[in-house]
Amino acid sequence: QVQLEESGGGLMQAGGSLRLSCAASRRTFATYAMGWFRQAPGKEREFVAGISSRGGSTYYGDSVKGRFTISRDNAKNTVYLQMNSLKFEDTAVYYCAARRVDSQEYNYWGQGTQVTVSS
């Protein structure tokens, strides 16, 4: 099992940038694919970005393509989400998630961090 903890959320004006971090507790971090999801009040959870275990492949939801970048530093057991050109519609709780490379399901989730974008 891997423990996840997000940080870096906060309040930002539209057009600004934030970087979220997700720290994992295990040295076997490199065996997990990672993802970011978000959920706004009254809305369904939405896929934001994903990255393969060694960072060779990345995937993005349509609403964030060209604005957000996911990356990872396996030496630091950390995955990042760089968010640029923020919009009011990006306001949500952002969750870090992990899945083993031999699994099709995200099995582990962080507690979430709030991102609020003011217009």
N, CA and C of each residue as an Amber inpcrd file, in Angstrom:
protein
   357
   0.8290000  -1.1810000   0.0000000   0.0000000   0.0000000   0.0000000
   0.8790000   1.2510000   0.0000000   0.3810000   2.2960000  -0.6520000
   1.0990000   3.5610000  -0.7080000   0.2160000   4.6460000  -0.1000000
   0.8130000   5.4840000   0.7460000   0.1170000   6.6200000   1.3390000
   0.4180000   7.8650000   0.5170000  -0.6180000   8.6670000   0.2290000
  -0.4960000   9.8470000  -0.6150000  -0.9490000  11.0860000   0.1280000
  -0.2430000  12.1920000  -0.0800000  -0.6000000  13.4490000   0.5570000
  -0.3890000  14.5920000  -0.4270000  -1.4800000  15.3010000  -0.7540000
  -1.4160000  16.4300000  -1.6680000  -1.0880000  17.7200000  -0.9230000
  -0.4910000  18.6580000  -1.6460000  -0.2340000  19.9820000  -1.1160000
  -0.1450000  20.9640000  -2.2740000  -0.1820000  22.2510000  -1.9620000
  -0.0030000  23.2850000  -2.9620000  -1.2690000  23.9720000  -3.4210000
  -2.4180000  23.5320000  -2.9450000  -3.6570000  24.1820000  -3.3170000
  -3.7880000  25.5450000  -2.6650000  -4.7710000  26.3010000  -3.1150000
  -5.0000000  27.6240000  -2.5670000  -5.8640000  28.4540000  -3.4710000
  -5.7800000  29.7600000  -3.2800000  -6.5630000  30.7260000  -4.0350000
  -5.6880000  31.4170000  -5.0680000  -6.1820000  31.5030000  -6.3000000
  -5.4400000  32.1570000  -7.3730000  -6.4120000  32.8770000  -8.2920000
  -5.9890000  34.0160000  -8.8070000  -6.7900000  34.7370000  -9.7830000
  -6.7910000  34.0230000 -11.1290000  -7.8640000  34.1990000 -11.8780000
  -7.9150000  33.6580000 -13.2290000  -6.7200000  34.1420000 -14.0420000
  -6.1370000  33.2330000 -14.8130000  -4.9450000  33.5290000 -15.5840000
  -3.6450000  33.2110000 -14.8730000  -3.7020000  32.9530000 -13.5820000
  -2.5190000  32.6450000 -12.8070000  -2.1490000  31.1810000 -12.8570000
  -1.1560000  30.8070000 -12.0340000  -0.6230000  29.4470000 -12.0260000
  -0.4880000  28.9200000 -10.6130000  -0.6280000  27.6140000 -10.4740000
  -0.3660000  26.8980000  -9.2400000   0.3220000  25.5870000  -9.5780000
   1.1080000  25.0730000  -8.6410000   1.6830000  23.7470000  -8.7760000
   1.2850000  22.9000000  -7.5860000   0.6030000  21.8010000  -7.8640000
   0.2400000  20.8440000  -6.8410000   1.3010000  19.7610000  -6.7350000
   1.5030000  19.2700000  -5.5250000   2.4310000  18.1820000  -5.2800000
   1.7130000  17.0440000  -4.5740000   2.1670000  15.8380000  -4.8270000
   1.6320000  14.6550000  -4.1690000   2.8090000  13.8030000  -3.7370000
   2.9920000  13.6660000  -2.4380000   4.1000000  12.9050000  -1.8830000
   3.6370000  11.5050000  -1.5020000   4.4040000  10.5110000  -1.9060000
   4.1050000   9.1170000  -1.6150000   5.0510000   8.5890000  -0.5560000
   4.5950000   7.6060000   0.1880000   5.3170000   7.1410000   1.3640000
   6.2970000   6.0080000   1.1140000   6.2440000   5.3790000  -0.0540000
   7.0250000   4.1770000  -0.2860000   8.1250000   4.3900000  -1.3070000
   9.2250000   3.6830000  -1.0910000  10.3280000   3.6990000  -2.0400000
  10.0030000   2.9490000  -3.3220000   8.9360000   2.1550000  -3.3110000
   8.4660000   1.4700000  -4.5060000   7.5420000   2.3380000  -5.3570000
   7.5690000   3.6460000  -5.1580000   6.7530000   4.5970000  -5.8890000
   6.8450000   4.3950000  -7.4000000   8.0100000   4.0210000  -7.8970000
   8.2190000   3.8860000  -9.3340000   7.4440000   2.7310000  -9.9500000
   6.8140000   1.8830000  -9.1580000   5.9980000   0.7930000  -9.6790000
   4.5340000   1.1920000  -9.8370000   4.1920000   2.4520000  -9.5790000
   2.8180000   2.9270000  -9.6500000   2.6480000   3.9470000 -10.7630000
   1.6030000   3.7740000 -11.5480000   1.1180000   4.8550000 -12.3790000
   0.3400000   5.8330000 -11.5000000   0.3740000   7.1090000 -11.8580000
  -0.2340000   8.1430000 -11.0260000  -1.2380000   8.9550000 -11.8220000
  -2.2070000   9.5050000 -11.1140000  -3.2020000  10.3410000 -11.7590000
  -3.6740000  11.4630000 -10.8570000  -4.2190000  12.4960000 -11.4890000
  -4.8910000  13.5860000 -10.7960000  -6.3520000  13.6220000 -11.2370000
  -7.2280000  13.7670000 -10.2590000  -8.6590000  13.9170000 -10.4880000
  -9.1440000  15.1550000  -9.7490000 -10.3110000  15.6340000 -10.1160000
 -10.8850000  16.7700000  -9.4010000 -12.3930000  16.6160000  -9.3070000
 -12.9510000  17.2720000  -8.3000000 -14.3910000  17.2400000  -8.1080000
 -14.8550000  18.5760000  -7.5320000 -15.7880000  19.2000000  -8.2170000
 -16.4020000  20.4290000  -7.7580000 -17.7300000  20.1050000  -7.0880000
 -18.2000000  20.9580000  -6.1810000 -19.4760000  20.7010000  -5.5070000
 -20.6170000  20.4950000  -6.4890000 -21.3670000  19.4210000  -6.2910000
 -22.4960000  19.1290000  -7.1490000 -22.1560000  18.5320000  -8.4930000
 -20.8800000  18.2460000  -8.7480000 -20.4620000  17.6920000 -10.0250000
 -19.7650000  16.3500000  -9.8280000 -19.6880000  15.5790000 -10.9070000
 -19.0230000  14.2870000 -10.8660000 -17.5050000  14.4530000 -10.8440000
 -16.8330000  13.4460000 -10.3060000 -15.3810000  13.4390000 -10.3220000
 -14.8810000  13.3790000 -11.7630000 -13.8610000  14.1440000 -12.0690000
 -13.3600000  14.3000000 -13.4240000 -11.8830000  13.9290000 -13.4870000
 -11.5110000  13.1770000 -14.5020000 -10.1040000  12.8750000 -14.7530000
  -9.3970000  14.1170000 -15.2680000  -8.2460000  14.4170000 -14.6920000
  -7.4710000  15.5880000 -15.0750000  -6.2250000  15.2010000 -15.8550000
  -5.4140000  14.3110000 -15.2890000  -4.1420000  13.9450000 -15.9150000
  -3.6500000  12.6250000 -15.3600000  -2.8770000  11.9050000 -16.1610000
  -2.2610000  10.6680000 -15.7320000  -0.8490000  10.5590000 -16.2650000
  -0.0340000   9.7490000 -15.5950000   1.3510000   9.5650000 -15.9970000
   1.7660000   8.1370000 -15.6860000   2.5300000   7.5360000 -16.5840000
   2.9890000   6.1680000 -16.4100000   4.0570000   6.0980000 -15.3210000
   4.4180000   4.8870000 -14.9450000   5.2430000   4.6830000 -13.7530000
   6.6110000   5.3510000 -13.8310000   7.1780000   5.4380000 -15.0200000
   8.4700000   6.0910000 -15.1800000   8.3830000   7.4140000 -15.9410000
   7.1800000   7.8750000 -16.1750000   6.9880000   9.1830000 -16.7700000
   7.0350000   9.2310000 -18.2820000   7.0980000   8.0750000 -18.9390000
   7.2290000   8.0590000 -20.3750000   5.9730000   8.4240000 -21.1460000
   4.8190000   8.2890000 -20.5100000   3.5480000   8.5820000 -21.1600000
   2.7030000   9.4500000 -20.2490000   2.0260000  10.4310000 -20.8320000
   1.1150000  11.2950000 -20.0920000  -0.2090000  11.3980000 -20.8170000
  -1.2690000  11.6810000 -20.0610000  -2.6180000  11.7560000 -20.5950000
  -3.3360000  12.9030000 -19.8990000  -4.2320000  13.5840000 -20.6360000
  -4.9170000  14.7470000 -20.1000000  -6.3800000  14.7400000 -20.4790000
  -7.2000000  15.2240000 -19.5490000  -8.5770000  15.4690000 -19.8820000
  -8.7020000  16.6300000 -20.8570000  -9.7560000  16.6020000 -21.6640000
  -9.9140000  17.6180000 -22.7010000  -9.9480000  19.0390000 -22.1450000
 -10.5150000  19.2200000 -20.9750000 -10.6910000  20.5520000 -20.4330000
  -9.3860000  21.2060000 -19.9820000  -8.3060000  20.4290000 -19.8310000
  -7.0530000  20.9870000 -19.3320000  -5.9030000  20.8570000 -20.3160000
  -6.1140000  20.2450000 -21.4610000  -5.0480000  20.0730000 -22.4420000
  -4.4710000  21.4220000 -22.8610000  -3.1580000  21.5010000 -22.8830000
  -2.4830000  22.7280000 -23.2460000  -2.2690000  23.6880000 -22.1070000
  -2.8930000  23.4500000 -20.9550000  -2.7580000  24.3310000 -19.8000000
  -2.0860000  23.6630000 -18.6080000  -2.3540000  22.3780000 -18.4000000
  -1.8210000  21.6460000 -17.2550000  -0.7450000  20.6740000 -17.7180000
   0.2220000  20.4080000 -16.8400000   1.2800000  19.4540000 -17.1150000
   1.5060000  18.5670000 -15.8950000   1.4560000  17.2660000 -16.0960000
   1.7610000  16.3210000 -15.0270000   3.2010000  15.8470000 -15.1900000
   3.8860000  15.6770000 -14.0740000   5.2550000  15.1820000 -14.0900000
   5.5180000  14.4220000 -12.8000000   6.6430000  13.7200000 -12.7610000
   6.9820000  12.9920000 -11.5430000   8.4880000  12.9610000 -11.3560000
   8.8860000  12.8640000 -10.1050000  10.2790000  12.7230000  -9.7280000
  10.3540000  11.4940000  -8.8380000  10.7090000  10.3660000  -9.4220000
  10.6850000   9.1220000  -8.6660000  11.7430000   9.0800000  -7.5650000
  12.8250000   9.8290000  -7.7240000  13.8290000   9.9040000  -6.6720000
  13.2810000  10.5790000  -5.4240000  12.2700000  11.4410000  -5.5870000
  11.6460000  12.1320000  -4.4640000  10.2820000  11.5550000  -4.0990000
   9.8660000  10.4980000  -4.7790000   8.5570000   9.8740000  -4.5420000
   7.4270000  10.9000000  -4.6290000   7.4720000  11.7340000  -5.6570000
   6.5440000  12.8480000  -5.7670000   6.0400000  12.9930000  -7.1960000
   4.7500000  13.3020000  -7.3300000   4.1460000  13.6370000  -8.6090000
   3.6130000  15.0640000  -8.5190000   3.6680000  15.7880000  -9.6340000
   3.2940000  17.1950000  -9.6690000   2.2050000  17.4420000 -10.7020000
   1.4590000  18.4970000 -10.4740000   0.5330000  19.0060000 -11.4780000
   0.7520000  20.5050000 -11.5920000   1.3630000  20.9210000 -12.6850000
   1.5560000  22.3370000 -12.9690000   0.3190000  22.8530000 -13.6890000
  -0.3310000  23.8480000 -13.1160000  -1.5700000  24.3880000 -13.6540000
  -1.3460000  25.8360000 -14.0730000  -1.4190000  26.0970000 -15.3580000
  -1.2490000  27.4350000 -15.9090000  -2.5580000  27.9200000 -16.5150000
  -2.6350000  29.2230000 -16.7260000  -3.8180000  29.8370000 -17.3390000
  -5.0970000  29.3750000 -16.6610000  -5.1040000  29.4650000 -15.3570000
  -6.2330000  28.9580000 -14.5860000  -7.5140000  29.7080000 -14.9190000
  -8.6040000  28.9580000 -14.9200000  -9.9340000  29.4870000 -15.1680000
 -10.8010000  29.2920000 -13.9340000 -11.8570000  30.0710000 -13.8460000
 -12.8010000  29.9100000 -12.7550000 -13.3260000  28.4780000 -12.7100000
 -13.5110000  27.8680000 -13.8610000 -14.0510000  26.5160000 -13.9560000
 -13.1040000  25.4410000 -13.4290000 -11.8510000  25.7950000 -13.1540000
 -10.9070000  24.8550000 -12.5670000 -11.0950000  24.6970000 -11.0620000
 -11.9330000  25.4990000 -10.4660000 -12.1700000  25.4300000  -9.0280000
 -12.7290000  24.0670000  -8.6480000 -12.0430000  23.3760000  -7.7380000
 -12.4360000  22.0300000  -7.3340000 -11.4920000  21.5440000  -6.2460000
 -11.8450000  20.4060000  -5.6550000 -10.9110000  19.6690000  -4.8240000
 -10.1370000  18.7290000  -5.7410000  -8.8260000  18.7780000  -5.6690000
  -7.9640000  17.9690000  -6.5210000  -7.3990000  16.8040000  -5.7210000
  -7.4920000  15.6090000  -6.2940000  -7.0640000  14.3870000  -5.6440000
  -5.9410000  13.7160000  -6.4200000  -4.9520000  13.2660000  -5.7110000
  -3.8930000  12.4340000  -6.2540000  -4.2850000  10.9740000  -6.0750000
  -4.0010000  10.1430000  -7.0780000  -4.3440000   8.7330000  -7.0190000
  -3.2230000   7.8910000  -7.6110000  -3.1470000   6.6370000  -7.1690000
  -2.1020000   5.7260000  -7.6140000  -2.6850000   4.3660000  -7.9570000
  -2.0860000   3.7150000  -8.9380000  -2.4360000   2.3380000  -9.2600000
  -1.1750000   1.5750000  -9.6310000  -1.1370000   0.3230000  -9.2570000
  -0.0170000  -0.5190000  -9.6500000  -0.0470000  -0.7410000 -11.1540000
   1.1070000  -0.9460000 -11.7270000   1.1980000  -1.0630000 -13.1760000
   0.4740000  -2.3030000 -13.6930000   0.2350000  -3.2870000 -12.8340000
  -0.4950000  -4.4870000 -13.2280000  -1.9780000  -4.4090000 -12.8920000
  -2.4770000  -3.2290000 -12.5490000  -3.8750000  -3.0200000 -12.2060000
  -4.5160000  -2.0290000 -13.1680000  -5.8140000  -2.1810000 -13.3990000
  -6.5640000  -1.2390000 -14.2210000  -7.3170000  -0.2190000 -13.3740000
  -7.1970000  -0.2970000 -12.0640000  -7.9520000   0.5200000 -11.1290000
  -7.0260000   1.3550000 -10.2630000  -7.4310000   2.6080000 -10.0230000
  -6.7200000   3.4450000  -9.0530000  -7.1220000   3.0030000  -7.6540000
  -6.2060000   2.4060000  -6.9450000  -6.4910000   1.7760000  -5.6660000
  -6.2440000   2.6770000  -4.4660000  -5.4280000   3.7060000  -4.6320000
  -5.0060000   4.5330000  -3.5080000  -5.2520000   5.9910000  -3.8310000
  -5.7500000   6.7120000  -2.8220000  -6.1550000   8.1070000  -3.0030000
  -5.6540000   8.9760000  -1.8660000  -5.2870000  10.2000000  -2.1940000
  -4.9570000  11.1810000  -1.1840000  -6.2010000  11.8300000  -0.6190000
  -6.0010000  12.7480000   0.3140000  -7.1240000  13.3850000   1.0050000
  -7.7130000  14.5570000   0.2280000  -7.0210000  15.0360000  -0.7760000
  -7.4880000  16.1420000  -1.5880000  -6.9520000  17.4820000  -1.1280000
  -6.8340000  18.4100000  -2.0680000  -6.4380000  19.7800000  -1.7640000
  -7.3120000  20.7370000  -2.5620000  -7.7740000  21.7950000  -1.9080000
  -8.7090000  22.7260000  -2.5290000  -7.9800000  23.7190000  -3.4200000
  -8.4910000  23.8770000  -4.6390000  -8.0320000  24.9090000  -5.5560000
  -9.2180000  25.8130000  -5.8580000  -9.0630000  27.0990000  -5.5950000
 -10.1130000  28.0720000  -5.8540000  -9.5660000  29.1540000  -6.7770000
 -10.2530000  29.3770000  -7.8860000  -9.8430000  30.3730000  -8.8690000
 -10.8830000  31.4820000  -8.8720000 -10.4410000  32.6910000  -8.6140000
 -11.3400000  33.8320000  -8.5830000 -11.3950000  34.4800000  -9.9570000
 -12.5640000  35.0140000 -10.2970000 -12.7430000  35.6620000 -11.5850000
 -12.4790000  37.1530000 -11.5210000
